[in-house]
Amino acid sequence: MLDSLQHFNSSYGMILTVVILIIYAFVQSRTINHLKKALEQEREEKKAFKDMYDAVSEGEGNG
């Protein structure tokens, strides 16, 4: 009786560990994707601001 209970606990622990690792990996991948998107958006905003600044600078130089 005690032997089967210990076996059940060890297999249950292994399954629980695997499930936790899968959830952790899923959360990490979502976080990394979110950070990539935020970085890409920041780059686009900087480029748009630089383009706008260059256009204004050229306009002042020609005027």
CSV table of C-alpha atoms in Angstrom, one decimal:
chain,number,residue,atom,x,y,z
A,1,MET,CA,0.0,0.0,0.0
A,2,LEU,CA,2.7,2.5,1.0
A,3,ASP,CA,4.8,1.5,-2.0
A,4,SER,CA,2.1,2.3,-4.5
A,5,LEU,CA,1.4,5.6,-2.7
A,6,GLN,CA,5.0,6.6,-3.0
A,7,HIS,CA,5.1,5.7,-6.7
A,8,PHE,CA,1.9,7.7,-7.3
A,9,ASN,CA,3.4,10.7,-5.5
A,10,SER,CA,6.6,10.6,-7.5
A,11,SER,CA,4.9,10.3,-10.8
A,12,TYR,CA,2.4,13.0,-9.8
A,13,GLY,CA,5.4,15.3,-8.9
A,14,MET,CA,7.0,14.6,-12.3
A,15,ILE,CA,3.8,15.4,-14.1
A,16,LEU,CA,3.3,18.6,-12.1
A,17,THR,CA,6.9,19.7,-12.8
A,18,VAL,CA,6.5,19.1,-16.6
A,19,VAL,CA,3.2,21.1,-16.6
A,20,ILE,CA,4.8,24.0,-14.7
A,21,LEU,CA,7.8,24.0,-17.1
A,22,ILE,CA,5.5,24.1,-20.1
A,23,ILE,CA,3.5,27.0,-18.6
A,24,TYR,CA,6.7,28.8,-17.8
A,25,ALA,CA,8.0,28.4,-21.4
A,26,PHE,CA,4.7,29.6,-22.8
A,27,VAL,CA,4.8,32.7,-20.6
A,28,GLN,CA,8.4,33.4,-21.5
A,29,SER,CA,7.8,33.1,-25.3
A,30,ARG,CA,4.8,35.5,-25.0
A,31,THR,CA,6.9,38.0,-23.0
A,32,ILE,CA,9.7,37.8,-25.6
A,33,ASN,CA,7.2,38.3,-28.5
A,34,HIS,CA,5.6,41.3,-26.7
A,35,LEU,CA,9.1,42.9,-26.1
A,36,LYS,CA,10.0,42.4,-29.8
A,37,LYS,CA,6.8,44.1,-30.9
A,38,ALA,CA,7.3,47.0,-28.5
A,39,LEU,CA,10.9,47.4,-29.8
A,40,GLU,CA,9.8,47.3,-33.4
A,41,GLN,CA,7.1,49.9,-32.7
A,42,GLU,CA,9.6,52.2,-31.0
A,43,ARG,CA,12.0,51.9,-33.9
A,44,GLU,CA,9.2,52.9,-36.3
A,45,GLU,CA,8.2,55.9,-34.2
A,46,LYS,CA,11.9,57.1,-34.1
A,47,LYS,CA,12.2,56.7,-37.8
A,48,ALA,CA,8.9,58.6,-38.4
A,49,PHE,CA,10.1,61.4,-36.1
A,50,LYS,CA,13.4,61.6,-37.8
A,51,ASP,CA,11.8,61.7,-41.3
A,52,MET,CA,9.5,64.5,-40.0
A,53,TYR,CA,12.4,66.4,-38.5
A,54,ASP,CA,14.4,66.0,-41.8
A,55,ALA,CA,11.5,67.3,-43.8
A,56,VAL,CA,11.1,70.4,-41.5
A,57,SER,CA,14.8,71.0,-41.6
A,58,GLU,CA,14.9,70.9,-45.4
A,59,GLY,CA,11.9,73.2,-45.5
A,60,GLU,CA,13.7,75.8,-43.3
A,61,GLY,CA,16.8,75.6,-45.4
A,62,ASN,CA,15.0,76.2,-48.7
A,63,GLY,CA,12.9,79.1,-47.3
